[in-house]
mmCIF file of C-alpha atoms and ligand atoms in Angstrom:
data_model
loop_
_atom_site.group_PDB
_atom_site.id
_atom_site.type_symbol
_atom_site.label_atom_id
_atom_site.label_comp_id
_atom_site.label_asym_id
_atom_site.label_seq_id
_atom_site.Cartn_x
_atom_site.Cartn_y
_atom_site.Cartn_z
ATOM 1 C CA MET A 1 16.843 -14.105 22.607
ATOM 2 C CA GLU A 2 15.487 -16.013 19.654
ATOM 3 C CA VAL A 3 13.953 -14.078 16.751
ATOM 4 C CA CYS A 4 11.393 -15.924 14.617
ATOM 5 C CA THR A 5 9.857 -14.668 11.416
ATOM 6 C CA THR A 6 7.296 -17.440 10.887
ATOM 7 C CA VAL A 7 4.535 -18.995 12.946
ATOM 8 C CA THR A 8 6.043 -22.449 12.368
ATOM 9 C CA GLN A 9 9.327 -21.300 13.925
ATOM 10 C CA VAL A 10 7.532 -19.827 16.941
ATOM 11 C CA ARG A 11 5.506 -22.981 17.529
ATOM 12 C CA ARG A 12 8.640 -25.108 17.305
ATOM 13 C CA ALA A 13 10.559 -22.802 19.656
ATOM 14 C CA LEU A 14 7.735 -22.781 22.210
ATOM 15 C CA ALA A 15 6.851 -26.494 22.035
ATOM 16 C CA GLU A 16 9.138 -27.390 24.936
ATOM 17 C CA ALA A 17 9.386 -23.946 26.529
ATOM 18 C CA PRO A 18 8.700 -23.668 30.266
ATOM 19 C CA ARG A 19 5.259 -22.300 31.115
ATOM 20 C CA PRO A 20 3.629 -19.961 31.869
ATOM 21 C CA VAL A 21 4.282 -18.166 28.582
ATOM 22 C CA GLY A 22 3.671 -14.406 28.746
ATOM 23 C CA PHE A 23 3.075 -12.510 25.510
ATOM 24 C CA VAL A 24 3.271 -8.809 24.604
ATOM 25 C CA PRO A 25 1.958 -8.027 21.117
ATOM 26 C CA THR A 26 3.296 -4.728 19.713
ATOM 27 C CA MET A 27 3.602 -2.774 16.503
ATOM 28 C CA GLY A 28 7.195 -1.869 17.372
ATOM 29 C CA ALA A 29 8.629 1.654 17.807
ATOM 30 C CA LEU A 30 8.881 0.574 21.414
ATOM 31 C CA HIS A 31 8.718 3.101 24.234
ATOM 32 C CA GLU A 32 8.496 3.002 28.028
ATOM 33 C CA GLY A 33 4.828 2.014 27.831
ATOM 34 C CA HIS A 34 5.745 -1.157 25.930
ATOM 35 C CA ARG A 35 8.688 -1.722 28.248
ATOM 36 C CA ALA A 36 6.346 -1.713 31.246
ATOM 37 C CA LEU A 37 4.272 -4.453 29.577
ATOM 38 C CA VAL A 38 7.448 -6.381 28.739
ATOM 39 C CA ALA A 39 8.735 -6.039 32.321
ATOM 40 C CA ALA A 40 5.432 -7.430 33.630
ATOM 41 C CA ALA A 41 5.567 -10.336 31.153
ATOM 42 C CA VAL A 42 9.214 -11.129 31.955
ATOM 43 C CA ALA A 43 8.596 -10.965 35.717
ATOM 44 C CA GLY A 44 5.399 -13.016 35.575
ATOM 45 C CA SER A 45 6.325 -15.772 33.107
ATOM 46 C CA ALA A 46 8.775 -18.615 32.721
ATOM 47 C CA THR A 47 8.997 -17.768 29.009
ATOM 48 C CA SER A 48 8.386 -14.275 27.666
ATOM 49 C CA VAL A 49 7.429 -13.552 24.076
ATOM 50 C CA ALA A 50 6.914 -10.265 22.204
ATOM 51 C CA SER A 51 5.747 -9.668 18.667
ATOM 52 C CA VAL A 52 6.669 -6.760 16.419
ATOM 53 C CA PHE A 53 4.259 -6.377 13.526
ATOM 54 C CA VAL A 54 2.774 -3.217 12.011
ATOM 55 C CA ASN A 55 -0.639 -4.666 11.251
ATOM 56 C CA PRO A 56 -1.958 -3.379 7.911
ATOM 57 C CA LEU A 57 -5.484 -4.626 8.742
ATOM 58 C CA GLN A 58 -6.010 -2.023 11.460
ATOM 59 C CA PHE A 59 -5.156 1.044 9.365
ATOM 60 C CA GLY A 60 -7.875 2.628 7.241
ATOM 61 C CA PRO A 61 -7.347 4.232 3.835
ATOM 62 C CA GLY A 62 -5.480 7.518 4.259
ATOM 63 C CA GLU A 63 -4.237 6.595 7.746
ATOM 64 C CA ASP A 64 -0.577 6.471 8.760
ATOM 65 C CA PHE A 65 0.344 2.853 7.862
ATOM 66 C CA ASP A 66 3.232 3.929 5.597
ATOM 67 C CA ALA A 67 4.465 6.647 7.957
ATOM 68 C CA TYR A 68 4.101 4.531 11.116
ATOM 69 C CA PRO A 69 7.524 4.535 12.867
ATOM 70 C CA ARG A 70 9.530 1.355 12.244
ATOM 71 C CA ASP A 71 12.848 0.461 13.900
ATOM 72 C CA LEU A 72 13.130 -3.323 14.111
ATOM 73 C CA ASP A 73 16.848 -3.335 15.024
ATOM 74 C CA GLY A 74 16.278 -0.824 17.827
ATOM 75 C CA ASP A 75 13.229 -2.765 19.043
ATOM 76 C CA LEU A 76 15.114 -6.082 19.088
ATOM 77 C CA ALA A 77 18.032 -4.538 21.009
ATOM 78 C CA LEU A 78 15.608 -3.179 23.595
ATOM 79 C CA LEU A 79 13.676 -6.447 23.938
ATOM 80 C CA GLU A 80 16.908 -8.368 24.380
ATOM 81 C CA ARG A 81 18.096 -5.926 27.050
ATOM 82 C CA ASP A 82 14.758 -6.249 28.825
ATOM 83 C CA GLY A 83 15.107 -10.025 29.034
ATOM 84 C CA VAL A 84 12.568 -11.245 26.460
ATOM 85 C CA ASP A 85 13.135 -14.879 25.457
ATOM 86 C CA LEU A 86 11.551 -14.925 22.022
ATOM 87 C CA VAL A 87 10.371 -12.383 19.440
ATOM 88 C CA LEU A 88 8.009 -12.964 16.538
ATOM 89 C CA ALA A 89 8.738 -10.427 13.791
ATOM 90 C CA PRO A 90 6.809 -11.748 10.806
ATOM 91 C CA SER A 91 6.381 -10.321 7.321
ATOM 92 C CA ALA A 92 2.982 -9.013 6.190
ATOM 93 C CA ASP A 93 2.701 -12.041 3.909
ATOM 94 C CA GLU A 94 3.191 -14.420 6.827
ATOM 95 C CA LEU A 95 0.386 -13.012 9.007
ATOM 96 C CA THR A 96 -1.864 -11.255 6.490
ATOM 97 C CA PRO A 97 -1.486 -13.076 3.164
ATOM 98 C CA PRO A 98 -3.750 -11.768 0.396
ATOM 99 C CA GLN A 99 -5.736 -15.015 0.296
ATOM 100 C CA ARG A 100 -6.907 -14.860 3.904
ATOM 101 C CA ARG A 101 -10.701 -15.056 4.238
ATOM 102 C CA THR A 102 -11.380 -14.791 7.933
ATOM 103 C CA GLU A 103 -12.148 -11.648 9.890
ATOM 104 C CA VAL A 104 -12.875 -11.381 13.604
ATOM 105 C CA ARG A 105 -15.428 -8.728 14.526
ATOM 106 C CA VAL A 106 -16.525 -7.914 18.062
ATOM 107 C CA ARG A 107 -19.991 -6.415 17.723
ATOM 108 C CA GLY A 108 -21.245 -3.493 19.803
ATOM 109 C CA LEU A 109 -18.066 -2.503 21.602
ATOM 110 C CA THR A 110 -16.371 -1.602 18.312
ATOM 111 C CA GLU A 111 -19.036 0.698 16.905
ATOM 112 C CA THR A 112 -18.502 3.634 19.235
ATOM 113 C CA LEU A 113 -15.627 6.075 20.009
ATOM 114 C CA GLU A 114 -12.494 4.908 18.093
ATOM 115 C CA GLY A 115 -14.639 2.487 16.096
ATOM 116 C CA ALA A 116 -16.940 5.292 14.936
ATOM 117 C CA VAL A 117 -14.027 7.519 13.884
ATOM 118 C CA ARG A 118 -11.928 4.666 12.413
ATOM 119 C CA PRO A 119 -14.372 2.222 10.783
ATOM 120 C CA GLY A 120 -12.885 -1.264 10.487
ATOM 121 C CA HIS A 121 -9.994 -0.473 12.845
ATOM 122 C CA PHE A 122 -11.076 -2.889 15.563
ATOM 123 C CA ASP A 123 -11.879 -5.633 13.037
ATOM 124 C CA GLY A 124 -8.222 -5.391 12.018
ATOM 125 C CA VAL A 125 -7.081 -5.411 15.653
ATOM 126 C CA ALA A 126 -9.370 -8.312 16.629
ATOM 127 C CA THR A 127 -8.333 -10.339 13.588
ATOM 128 C CA ILE A 128 -4.601 -9.913 14.149
ATOM 129 C CA VAL A 129 -4.761 -10.387 17.927
ATOM 130 C CA THR A 130 -6.693 -13.640 17.408
ATOM 131 C CA THR A 131 -4.102 -14.702 14.819
ATOM 132 C CA LEU A 132 -1.203 -13.837 17.135
ATOM 133 C CA LEU A 133 -2.780 -15.599 20.126
ATOM 134 C CA GLY A 134 -3.267 -18.669 17.943
ATOM 135 C CA ALA A 135 0.333 -18.510 16.733
ATOM 136 C CA VAL A 136 1.960 -18.027 20.142
ATOM 137 C CA GLY A 137 -0.525 -19.832 22.424
ATOM 138 C CA PRO A 138 0.419 -17.822 25.529
ATOM 139 C CA ASP A 139 -0.969 -18.325 29.028
ATOM 140 C CA ARG A 140 -1.129 -14.558 29.548
ATOM 141 C CA ALA A 141 -1.228 -11.642 27.129
ATOM 142 C CA TYR A 142 -0.450 -8.069 28.216
ATOM 143 C CA PHE A 143 -2.231 -4.943 26.947
ATOM 144 C CA GLY A 144 -1.950 -1.300 28.010
ATOM 145 C CA GLU A 145 -4.921 0.657 29.341
ATOM 146 C CA LYS A 146 -3.922 3.565 27.108
ATOM 147 C CA ASP A 147 -5.840 1.771 24.330
ATOM 148 C CA TYR A 148 -8.774 1.129 26.651
ATOM 149 C CA GLN A 149 -11.317 0.273 23.969
ATOM 150 C CA GLN A 150 -8.829 -2.155 22.404
ATOM 151 C CA LEU A 151 -8.368 -3.798 25.810
ATOM 152 C CA LEU A 152 -12.141 -4.328 26.107
ATOM 153 C CA VAL A 153 -12.334 -5.647 22.534
ATOM 154 C CA VAL A 154 -9.547 -8.148 23.259
ATOM 155 C CA ARG A 155 -11.192 -9.226 26.512
ATOM 156 C CA ALA A 156 -14.468 -9.740 24.626
ATOM 157 C CA LEU A 157 -12.964 -11.842 21.836
ATOM 158 C CA VAL A 158 -11.016 -13.968 24.311
ATOM 159 C CA ALA A 159 -14.215 -14.599 26.301
ATOM 160 C CA ASP A 160 -16.468 -15.192 23.274
ATOM 161 C CA LEU A 161 -14.028 -17.501 21.472
ATOM 162 C CA GLN A 162 -13.105 -19.192 24.768
ATOM 163 C CA LEU A 163 -9.398 -18.711 24.134
ATOM 164 C CA PRO A 164 -7.295 -20.213 26.929
ATOM 165 C CA VAL A 165 -5.404 -17.027 27.753
ATOM 166 C CA GLU A 166 -5.575 -14.519 30.584
ATOM 167 C CA VAL A 167 -5.668 -10.891 29.435
ATOM 168 C CA VAL A 168 -3.571 -8.735 31.768
ATOM 169 C CA ALA A 169 -4.171 -4.974 31.707
ATOM 170 C CA HIS A 170 -1.351 -2.580 32.536
ATOM 171 C CA PRO A 171 -1.854 1.048 33.643
ATOM 172 C CA THR A 172 -0.940 3.780 31.160
ATOM 173 C CA VAL A 173 2.640 5.017 31.367
ATOM 174 C CA ARG A 174 2.927 8.800 31.154
ATOM 175 C CA GLU A 175 5.517 11.497 30.524
ATOM 176 C CA ARG A 176 6.277 13.813 33.425
ATOM 177 C CA ASP A 177 3.698 16.311 32.188
ATOM 178 C CA GLY A 178 1.006 13.635 31.999
ATOM 179 C CA LEU A 179 1.021 12.909 28.256
ATOM 180 C CA ALA A 180 0.373 9.200 27.709
ATOM 181 C CA LEU A 181 3.246 7.457 25.948
ATOM 182 C CA SER A 182 2.441 6.502 22.361
ATOM 183 C CA SER A 183 4.494 5.666 19.302
ATOM 184 C CA ARG A 184 2.563 8.448 17.564
ATOM 185 C CA ASN A 185 3.956 11.091 19.971
ATOM 186 C CA ALA A 186 7.024 10.953 17.713
ATOM 187 C CA TYR A 187 4.980 12.813 15.058
ATOM 188 C CA LEU A 188 4.449 15.848 17.310
ATOM 189 C CA GLY A 189 6.481 18.958 16.552
ATOM 190 C CA PRO A 190 7.753 20.941 19.584
ATOM 191 C CA GLU A 191 4.761 23.305 19.718
ATOM 192 C CA ASP A 192 2.179 20.555 19.343
ATOM 193 C CA ARG A 193 4.026 18.530 21.973
ATOM 194 C CA VAL A 194 3.394 21.355 24.446
ATOM 195 C CA ARG A 195 -0.250 21.705 23.325
ATOM 196 C CA ALA A 196 -0.704 17.935 23.765
ATOM 197 C CA ARG A 197 -0.729 18.447 27.548
ATOM 198 C CA VAL A 198 -4.324 19.506 27.093
ATOM 199 C CA VAL A 199 -5.319 15.826 26.706
ATOM 200 C CA PRO A 200 -4.349 14.687 30.229
ATOM 201 C CA ALA A 201 -5.577 18.066 31.471
ATOM 202 C CA ALA A 202 -9.039 17.314 30.036
ATOM 203 C CA LEU A 203 -9.080 13.929 31.780
ATOM 204 C CA ALA A 204 -8.010 15.585 35.022
ATOM 205 C CA ALA A 205 -10.865 18.076 34.565
ATOM 206 C CA ALA A 206 -13.322 15.182 34.184
ATOM 207 C CA ALA A 207 -12.046 13.576 37.393
ATOM 208 C CA ASP A 208 -11.872 16.878 39.292
ATOM 209 C CA GLY A 209 -15.166 17.255 41.086
ATOM 210 C CA TRP A 210 -16.543 14.014 39.576
ATOM 211 C CA ASP A 211 -19.848 13.396 41.306
ATOM 212 C CA GLY A 212 -21.339 10.907 38.860
ATOM 213 C CA ASP A 213 -22.698 13.634 36.555
ATOM 214 C CA ALA A 214 -21.534 12.584 33.084
ATOM 215 C CA ASP A 215 -22.919 15.677 31.332
ATOM 216 C CA ALA A 216 -21.008 17.994 33.681
ATOM 217 C CA ALA A 217 -17.797 15.952 33.299
ATOM 218 C CA ARG A 218 -18.096 16.105 29.488
ATOM 219 C CA ALA A 219 -18.582 19.871 29.690
ATOM 220 C CA ARG A 220 -15.459 20.224 31.871
ATOM 221 C CA MET A 221 -13.431 18.190 29.355
ATOM 222 C CA ARG A 222 -14.670 20.309 26.434
ATOM 223 C CA SER A 223 -13.736 23.543 28.259
ATOM 224 C CA ALA A 224 -10.267 22.205 29.020
ATOM 225 C CA LEU A 225 -9.751 21.178 25.377
ATOM 226 C CA ASP A 226 -11.057 24.546 24.128
ATOM 227 C CA VAL A 227 -8.076 26.259 25.770
ATOM 228 C CA GLU A 228 -5.780 24.872 23.052
ATOM 229 C CA GLY A 229 -8.392 24.839 20.299
ATOM 230 C CA VAL A 230 -7.541 21.262 19.293
ATOM 231 C CA ALA A 231 -9.866 19.348 16.946
ATOM 232 C CA VAL A 232 -11.871 17.012 19.198
ATOM 233 C CA ASP A 233 -13.006 13.656 17.786
ATOM 234 C CA TYR A 234 -14.702 12.846 21.084
ATOM 235 C CA ALA A 235 -14.569 13.703 24.780
ATOM 236 C CA GLU A 236 -16.843 11.145 26.360
ATOM 237 C CA VAL A 237 -17.946 9.642 29.632
ATOM 238 C CA ALA A 238 -18.933 6.012 29.162
ATOM 239 C CA ASP A 239 -19.729 2.819 30.999
ATOM 240 C CA PRO A 240 -16.325 1.228 31.787
ATOM 241 C CA GLU A 241 -17.412 -2.232 30.564
ATOM 242 C CA THR A 242 -19.817 -1.636 27.646
ATOM 243 C CA LEU A 243 -18.602 1.841 26.620
ATOM 244 C CA GLU A 244 -22.224 2.971 26.351
ATOM 245 C CA ARG A 245 -22.506 6.716 26.715
ATOM 246 C CA ARG A 246 -23.420 7.794 30.247
ATOM 247 C CA GLU A 247 -26.188 10.349 30.516
ATOM 248 C CA GLY A 248 -26.923 12.511 33.546
ATOM 249 C CA ARG A 249 -25.945 11.471 37.033
ATOM 250 C CA THR A 250 -25.265 7.796 37.878
ATOM 251 C CA PRO A 251 -23.763 6.551 41.155
ATOM 252 C CA ALA A 252 -21.431 4.110 39.378
ATOM 253 C CA PRO A 253 -17.882 4.093 38.070
ATOM 254 C CA ALA A 254 -17.324 5.382 34.526
ATOM 255 C CA ARG A 255 -14.494 5.974 32.084
ATOM 256 C CA ALA A 256 -13.520 9.304 30.537
ATOM 257 C CA LEU A 257 -12.171 8.899 26.995
ATOM 258 C CA VAL A 258 -10.675 11.564 24.733
ATOM 259 C CA ALA A 259 -9.443 11.674 21.142
ATOM 260 C CA VAL A 260 -8.049 14.834 19.550
ATOM 261 C CA ARG A 261 -6.178 15.824 16.451
ATOM 262 C CA LEU A 262 -3.187 18.113 16.809
ATOM 263 C CA GLY A 263 -1.672 19.112 13.512
ATOM 264 C CA GLY A 264 -1.630 15.792 11.652
ATOM 265 C CA THR A 265 -1.387 13.689 14.829
ATOM 266 C CA ARG A 266 -4.228 11.857 16.513
ATOM 267 C CA LEU A 267 -3.921 11.366 20.265
ATOM 268 C CA ILE A 268 -6.165 9.214 22.446
ATOM 269 C CA ASP A 269 -6.249 8.813 26.187
ATOM 270 C CA ASN A 270 -8.614 7.782 28.968
ATOM 271 C CA ALA A 271 -8.946 7.681 32.732
ATOM 272 C CA PRO A 272 -11.125 5.950 35.297
ATOM 273 C CA LEU A 273 -13.867 7.883 37.050
ATOM 274 C CA PRO A 274 -14.455 5.955 40.276
ATOM 275 C CA VAL A 275 -17.716 5.457 42.125
ATOM 276 C CA PRO A 276 -18.669 8.999 43.092
ATOM 277 C CA GLU A 277 -18.601 9.754 46.776
ATOM 278 C CA ALA A 278 -22.050 10.454 48.139
ATOM 279 C CA ALA A 279 -22.261 14.144 48.942
ATOM 280 C CA PRO A 280 -23.499 14.866 52.473
ATOM 281 C CA GLY A 281 -27.274 14.903 52.493
ATOM 282 C CA ARG A 282 -27.559 13.437 48.975
ATOM 283 C CA GLN A 283 -28.743 9.890 48.352
HETATM 284 O O1 PAF B 1 -1.735 -1.962 20.524
HETATM 285 C C1 PAF B 1 -1.091 -2.284 19.505
HETATM 286 O O2 PAF B 1 0.095 -1.971 19.365
HETATM 287 C C2 PAF B 1 -1.790 -3.055 18.402
HETATM 288 O O3 PAF B 1 -3.100 -2.635 18.234
HETATM 289 C C3 PAF B 1 -1.703 -4.593 18.597
HETATM 290 C C4 PAF B 1 -2.441 -5.034 19.859
HETATM 291 C C5 PAF B 1 -0.260 -5.013 18.675
HETATM 292 C C6 PAF B 1 -2.372 -5.286 17.406
HETATM 293 O O4 PAF B 1 -1.740 -4.955 16.202
#
């Protein structure tokens, strides 16, 4: 496995590399969720690339940029074991030098849910993902559904900027008790780790008895979350493509999305709500 710290090195290393090139961008602190993306990239590509970069542009003031878990040696050992061919692990100065002028903003999709709670977050994500895609030039890039809004933002920027890359979505990887894997789970103390089960439980409540009624599904999520008394940033039912809030009953698929704060830790998760089955006698 080759480790590059600059974009020039990556471009040189990939100039003659067999295609397709599959790319997994990460912020490190790798867990089984990342490993599932890496396994898909390794299996589906002639050359697999991962990046490890804690992107300062996507953290707001007072967020956990400094505390974000970092373990480059551990991450590199894991990526090597998992068969990755090349890793880009750049410095902040390499990818986000102070003189940079360009920002990528995906309008609309980024103003709701995570974007409303974390203003500027998706501008930072969109800017760095565009930068990374330009640096690596992959044929396919892999993103987890755990960050569902991010996945839609990336799909939108790739479509709008006509980038020649296929965005591949991977289902969320979960702990045995349903908690979605996240690097931020490492912040949870033992008691909050147990309380965190309420997040997948709320999503299960939304799906349980889902008949297309978004208001009822939101109410079920709120009741489930109330059991643990967590601070709820949102518990929403939205259009799965535009993320517009669903109102009332609609015979169409939707997405349930939750964000809570537990102690000092923010957890997000989401689940599909399929096309509701028509109840007998109802049109
Ligand atoms: O999902 C992440 O880890 C990050 O948001 C990403 C896509 C690597 C951009 O920094």
